[in-house]
PDB file of C-alpha atoms in Angstrom:
ATOM      1  CA  MET A   1      19.061 152.221 -71.900  1.00 52.00           C
ATOM      2  CA  ASN A   2      18.436 153.292 -68.351  1.00 56.00           C
ATOM      3  CA  SER A   3      20.413 156.351 -67.267  1.00 58.00           C
ATOM      4  CA  ASP A   4      19.513 156.171 -63.582  1.00 62.00           C
ATOM      5  CA  SER A   5      22.553 156.064 -61.335  1.00 60.00           C
ATOM      6  CA  ASP A   6      22.850 153.864 -58.258  1.00 56.00           C
ATOM      7  CA  LEU A   7      22.477 156.987 -56.170  1.00 52.00           C
ATOM      8  CA  GLN A   8      19.180 157.844 -57.849  1.00 59.00           C
ATOM      9  CA  ILE A   9      17.914 154.287 -57.436  1.00 56.00           C
ATOM     10  CA  ALA A  10      19.080 153.492 -53.873  1.00 56.00           C
ATOM     11  CA  GLY A  11      19.472 156.944 -52.443  1.00 57.00           C
ATOM     12  CA  ASP A  12      22.432 158.365 -50.567  1.00 58.00           C
ATOM     13  CA  ILE A  13      23.737 155.719 -48.141  1.00 55.00           C
ATOM     14  CA  LEU A  14      24.561 158.461 -45.641  1.00 58.00           C
ATOM     15  CA  GLU A  15      20.883 159.364 -45.609  1.00 60.00           C
ATOM     16  CA  VAL A  16      19.866 155.813 -44.763  1.00 57.00           C
ATOM     17  CA  PRO A  17      21.054 155.300 -41.163  1.00 58.00           C
ATOM     18  CA  HIS A  18      19.936 151.682 -40.968  1.00 58.00           C
ATOM     19  CA  LEU A  19      22.504 150.805 -43.646  1.00 58.00           C
ATOM     20  CA  LEU A  20      25.409 152.263 -41.663  1.00 61.00           C
ATOM     21  CA  ARG A  21      27.307 150.369 -39.007  1.00 66.00           C
ATOM     22  CA  ALA A  22      26.627 151.629 -35.531  1.00 63.00           C
ATOM     23  CA  PRO A  23      29.692 153.309 -34.021  1.00 61.00           C
ATOM     24  CA  ARG A  24      31.417 151.155 -31.407  1.00 67.00           C
ATOM     25  CA  GLU A  25      31.026 152.225 -27.816  1.00 72.00           C
ATOM     26  CA  HIS A  26      34.302 150.554 -26.811  1.00 77.00           C
ATOM     27  CA  PRO A  27      37.551 149.554 -28.539  1.00 85.00           C
ATOM     28  CA  ALA A  28      37.482 146.187 -30.275  1.00 83.00           C
ATOM     29  CA  THR A  29      40.577 146.136 -32.512  1.00 87.00           C
ATOM     30  CA  VAL A  30      44.287 146.553 -31.830  1.00 89.00           C
ATOM     31  CA  ALA A  31      44.219 149.912 -33.618  1.00 92.00           C
ATOM     32  CA  GLU A  32      41.329 151.093 -31.452  1.00 92.00           C
ATOM     33  CA  PHE A  33      43.171 150.069 -28.260  1.00 93.00           C
ATOM     34  CA  VAL A  34      46.274 151.927 -29.463  1.00 95.00           C
ATOM     35  CA  GLY A  35      44.030 154.928 -30.098  1.00 94.00           C
ATOM     36  CA  LEU A  36      42.523 154.612 -26.608  1.00 94.00           C
ATOM     37  CA  ALA A  37      46.011 154.633 -25.077  1.00 96.00           C
ATOM     38  CA  ARG A  38      46.997 157.686 -27.117  1.00 96.00           C
ATOM     39  CA  SER A  39      43.864 159.584 -26.166  1.00 95.00           C
ATOM     40  CA  ILE A  40      44.383 158.859 -22.452  1.00 96.00           C
ATOM     41  CA  ALA A  41      48.048 159.880 -22.743  1.00 96.00           C
ATOM     42  CA  ALA A  42      46.988 163.176 -24.313  1.00 96.00           C
ATOM     43  CA  GLU A  43      44.636 163.956 -21.405  1.00 96.00           C
ATOM     44  CA  ARG A  44      47.481 164.524 -18.929  1.00 97.00           C
ATOM     45  CA  ALA A  45      45.294 166.502 -16.504  1.00 97.00           C
ATOM     46  CA  GLN A  46      43.135 163.397 -16.039  1.00 96.00           C
ATOM     47  CA  TRP A  47      45.941 161.155 -14.746  1.00 97.00           C
ATOM     48  CA  GLU A  48      48.995 163.211 -13.754  1.00 97.00           C
ATOM     49  CA  HIS A  49      47.699 164.083 -10.262  1.00 97.00           C
ATOM     50  CA  LEU A  50      47.225 160.360  -9.503  1.00 97.00           C
ATOM     51  CA  VAL A  51      50.875 159.384 -10.001  1.00 98.00           C
ATOM     52  CA  GLU A  52      52.883 158.382  -6.940  1.00 97.00           C
ATOM     53  CA  TYR A  53      56.448 157.135  -6.657  1.00 97.00           C
ATOM     54  CA  ASP A  54      57.418 154.307  -4.315  1.00 96.00           C
ATOM     55  CA  ALA A  55      61.092 153.501  -3.754  1.00 94.00           C
ATOM     56  CA  THR A  56      60.315 149.962  -2.555  1.00 93.00           C
ATOM     57  CA  THR A  57      58.043 148.700  -5.326  1.00 91.00           C
ATOM     58  CA  ARG A  58      56.538 149.739  -8.624  1.00 91.00           C
ATOM     59  CA  TRP A  59      53.440 151.832  -8.045  1.00 96.00           C
ATOM     60  CA  TYR A  60      50.348 151.104 -10.124  1.00 96.00           C
ATOM     61  CA  HIS A  61      46.775 152.350 -10.302  1.00 97.00           C
ATOM     62  CA  ARG A  62      43.885 151.033 -12.384  1.00 96.00           C
ATOM     63  CA  LEU A  63      42.569 154.055 -14.274  1.00 96.00           C
ATOM     64  CA  SER A  64      39.548 152.499 -15.905  1.00 94.00           C
ATOM     65  CA  THR A  65      37.874 149.384 -17.199  1.00 93.00           C
ATOM     66  CA  GLY A  66      35.582 148.664 -20.092  1.00 90.00           C
ATOM     67  CA  PRO A  67      33.984 145.598 -21.560  1.00 90.00           C
ATOM     68  CA  GLY A  68      36.872 143.155 -21.592  1.00 88.00           C
ATOM     69  CA  TYR A  69      39.737 145.566 -20.954  1.00 94.00           C
ATOM     70  CA  GLU A  70      41.603 147.452 -18.227  1.00 95.00           C
ATOM     71  CA  VAL A  71      43.782 150.565 -18.255  1.00 96.00           C
ATOM     72  CA  TRP A  72      46.646 150.816 -15.741  1.00 96.00           C
ATOM     73  CA  LEU A  73      48.960 153.689 -14.830  1.00 98.00           C
ATOM     74  CA  LEU A  74      52.422 152.734 -13.494  1.00 97.00           C
ATOM     75  CA  SER A  75      55.375 154.663 -12.144  1.00 98.00           C
ATOM     76  CA  TRP A  76      58.976 153.492 -12.182  1.00 98.00           C
ATOM     77  CA  VAL A  77      61.760 155.017 -10.095  1.00 98.00           C
ATOM     78  CA  PRO A  78      65.345 154.476 -11.269  1.00 98.00           C
ATOM     79  CA  GLY A  79      66.313 150.823 -11.059  1.00 96.00           C
ATOM     80  CA  GLN A  80      62.790 149.393 -10.839  1.00 97.00           C
ATOM     81  CA  GLY A  81      61.763 146.675 -13.256  1.00 96.00           C
ATOM     82  CA  SER A  82      59.017 144.214 -13.964  1.00 95.00           C
ATOM     83  CA  GLY A  83      61.071 141.053 -14.127  1.00 93.00           C
ATOM     84  CA  LEU A  84      60.800 138.766 -17.135  1.00 95.00           C
ATOM     85  CA  HIS A  85      57.122 137.929 -17.657  1.00 94.00           C
ATOM     86  CA  ASP A  86      54.230 137.484 -20.048  1.00 93.00           C
ATOM     87  CA  HIS A  87      50.579 138.502 -19.658  1.00 93.00           C
ATOM     88  CA  GLY A  88      48.836 135.141 -19.789  1.00 92.00           C
ATOM     89  CA  PRO A  89      45.873 135.279 -22.196  1.00 94.00           C
ATOM     90  CA  SER A  90      45.925 139.083 -22.434  1.00 94.00           C
ATOM     91  CA  SER A  91      47.129 141.249 -25.288  1.00 93.00           C
ATOM     92  CA  GLY A  92      48.233 144.766 -24.523  1.00 94.00           C
ATOM     93  CA  VAL A  93      49.468 148.195 -25.400  1.00 96.00           C
ATOM     94  CA  LEU A  94      52.327 149.759 -23.411  1.00 97.00           C
ATOM     95  CA  THR A  95      52.710 153.533 -23.767  1.00 98.00           C
ATOM     96  CA  VAL A  96      55.531 155.506 -22.119  1.00 98.00           C
ATOM     97  CA  LEU A  97      54.116 158.769 -20.786  1.00 98.00           C
ATOM     98  CA  ASP A  98      57.229 160.264 -19.146  1.00 98.00           C
ATOM     99  CA  GLY A  99      60.869 159.302 -18.950  1.00 98.00           C
ATOM    100  CA  THR A 100      62.490 156.329 -20.641  1.00 98.00           C
ATOM    101  CA  LEU A 101      61.949 152.632 -20.078  1.00 98.00           C
ATOM    102  CA  THR A 102      64.042 149.778 -21.440  1.00 98.00           C
ATOM    103  CA  GLU A 103      62.281 146.722 -22.859  1.00 97.00           C
ATOM    104  CA  ARG A 104      64.234 143.477 -23.053  1.00 96.00           C
ATOM    105  CA  THR A 105      63.057 140.529 -25.146  1.00 93.00           C
ATOM    106  CA  GLU A 106      64.729 137.533 -26.717  1.00 92.00           C
ATOM    107  CA  ARG A 107      65.126 139.688 -29.833  1.00 93.00           C
ATOM    108  CA  GLY A 108      67.110 142.370 -28.046  1.00 95.00           C
ATOM    109  CA  THR A 109      66.896 145.547 -25.999  1.00 97.00           C
ATOM    110  CA  ARG A 110      64.998 148.690 -26.920  1.00 96.00           C
ATOM    111  CA  ALA A 111      64.838 152.099 -25.196  1.00 97.00           C
ATOM    112  CA  LEU A 112      61.298 153.471 -25.138  1.00 98.00           C
ATOM    113  CA  GLY A 113      61.072 157.228 -24.658  1.00 98.00           C
ATOM    114  CA  ALA A 114      57.994 159.320 -23.909  1.00 97.00           C
ATOM    115  CA  GLY A 115      55.364 158.684 -26.571  1.00 96.00           C
ATOM    116  CA  ALA A 116      56.707 155.260 -27.562  1.00 97.00           C
ATOM    117  CA  GLN A 117      54.183 152.444 -27.765  1.00 96.00           C
ATOM    118  CA  ARG A 118      54.544 148.661 -27.857  1.00 95.00           C
ATOM    119  CA  VAL A 119      51.733 146.303 -28.808  1.00 94.00           C
ATOM    120  CA  PHE A 120      51.927 142.670 -27.737  1.00 94.00           C
ATOM    121  CA  ALA A 121      49.910 139.472 -28.049  1.00 93.00           C
ATOM    122  CA  PRO A 122      49.320 136.703 -25.497  1.00 94.00           C
ATOM    123  CA  GLY A 123      52.530 134.831 -24.741  1.00 90.00           C
ATOM    124  CA  TYR A 124      54.812 137.813 -25.495  1.00 94.00           C
ATOM    125  CA  VAL A 125      57.690 137.577 -23.021  1.00 95.00           C
ATOM    126  CA  HIS A 126      59.510 140.738 -21.983  1.00 95.00           C
ATOM    127  CA  GLU A 127      61.060 142.657 -19.126  1.00 96.00           C
ATOM    128  CA  VAL A 128      60.594 146.387 -18.636  1.00 97.00           C
ATOM    129  CA  VAL A 129      63.130 148.338 -16.556  1.00 97.00           C
ATOM    130  CA  ASN A 130      63.861 151.957 -15.721  1.00 98.00           C
ATOM    131  CA  ASP A 131      67.604 152.028 -16.427  1.00 96.00           C
ATOM    132  CA  THR A 132      67.827 155.821 -16.226  1.00 97.00           C
ATOM    133  CA  LEU A 133      68.416 158.227 -13.353  1.00 97.00           C
ATOM    134  CA  GLU A 134      64.963 159.838 -13.747  1.00 97.00           C
ATOM    135  CA  PRO A 135      61.519 158.418 -12.858  1.00 98.00           C
ATOM    136  CA  ALA A 136      59.244 157.178 -15.628  1.00 98.00           C
ATOM    137  CA  ILE A 137      55.480 156.774 -16.062  1.00 98.00           C
ATOM    138  CA  SER A 138      53.733 154.291 -18.329  1.00 98.00           C
ATOM    139  CA  LEU A 139      50.185 153.435 -19.359  1.00 98.00           C
ATOM    140  CA  HIS A 140      49.108 149.836 -19.978  1.00 96.00           C
ATOM    141  CA  VAL A 141      45.930 148.652 -21.701  1.00 96.00           C
ATOM    142  CA  TYR A 142      45.182 144.927 -21.376  1.00 95.00           C
ATOM    143  CA  PHE A 143      42.475 143.040 -23.267  1.00 94.00           C
ATOM    144  CA  PRO A 144      41.048 140.945 -21.871  1.00 92.00           C
ATOM    145  CA  GLY A 145      41.771 142.439 -18.464  1.00 89.00           C
ATOM    146  CA  LEU A 146      44.973 141.204 -16.837  1.00 86.00           C
ATOM    147  CA  THR A 147      44.300 138.096 -14.746  1.00 83.00           C
ATOM    148  CA  GLU A 148      47.805 136.691 -14.563  1.00 82.00           C
ATOM    149  CA  MET A 149      51.393 137.698 -15.129  1.00 80.00           C
ATOM    150  CA  PRO A 150      53.513 134.538 -15.196  1.00 80.00           C
ATOM    151  CA  MET A 151      57.089 135.290 -14.229  1.00 88.00           C
ATOM    152  CA  ARG A 152      59.831 133.692 -16.310  1.00 88.00           C
ATOM    153  CA  THR A 153      63.489 132.952 -15.834  1.00 83.00           C
ATOM    154  CA  ALA A 154      66.138 133.955 -18.355  1.00 71.00           C
ATOM    155  CA  CYS A 155      66.415 130.241 -19.155  1.00 48.00           C
ATOM    156  CA  ALA A 156      62.651 130.037 -19.827  1.00 44.00           C
ATOM    157  CA  ARG A 157      62.950 132.929 -22.267  1.00 41.00           C
ATOM    158  CA  ARG A 158      65.624 131.122 -24.275  1.00 41.00           C
ATOM    159  CA  THR A 159      64.045 127.667 -24.248  1.00 40.00           C
ATOM    160  CA  GLY A 160      60.381 128.631 -24.465  1.00 43.00           C
ATOM    161  CA  SER A 161      59.595 126.465 -21.435  1.00 40.00           C
ATOM    162  CA  GLU A 162      56.578 127.020 -19.235  1.00 40.00           C
ATOM    163  CA  PRO A 163      56.416 129.800 -16.632  1.00 38.00           C
ATOM    164  CA  VAL A 164      58.127 129.034 -13.352  1.00 34.00           C
ATOM    165  CA  ASP A 165      55.837 131.130 -11.171  1.00 33.00           C
ATOM    166  CA  ALA A 166      52.633 133.127 -11.581  1.00 33.00           C
ATOM    167  CA  VAL A 167      51.354 136.191  -9.825  1.00 32.00           C
ATOM    168  CA  THR A 168      48.046 137.925 -10.265  1.00 28.00           C
ATOM    169  CA  ALA A 169      48.062 141.650 -10.857  1.00 30.00           C
TER     170      ALA A 169
END
């Protein structure tokens, strides 16, 4: 009977680099995109000085891009909202950095405080609004990068009908 172990026969897998998967240079899974958003949120000094507030429209700034994705920083003064929309073929991660935003979907309304994250797939219809008396900041990761943001009507949300208008972000 042979008493050699697999380790003695094959060697330590950690010592054989060609058998290991190469680490990814860029996010490729939902969990990795969530992790990217969290790591950017944690590096406040890298984005806080960029934030501006505009009373007439939502302010936004593209922070970075990578292969197939974009990262956006948005500010929301009290009363500003996105309107009911989806993100075309893009999936995404929404992270609230400061303040509180309200997300409305056909399933209901949810308050998202600082640190809250929402993950969504293509076709996810929602509206995001700052219903509070304080400004808010959010981070958005889209993959693939955002090429369209079809606006919906409340009727379209209930019936599942096609978008009534499209804008490119």
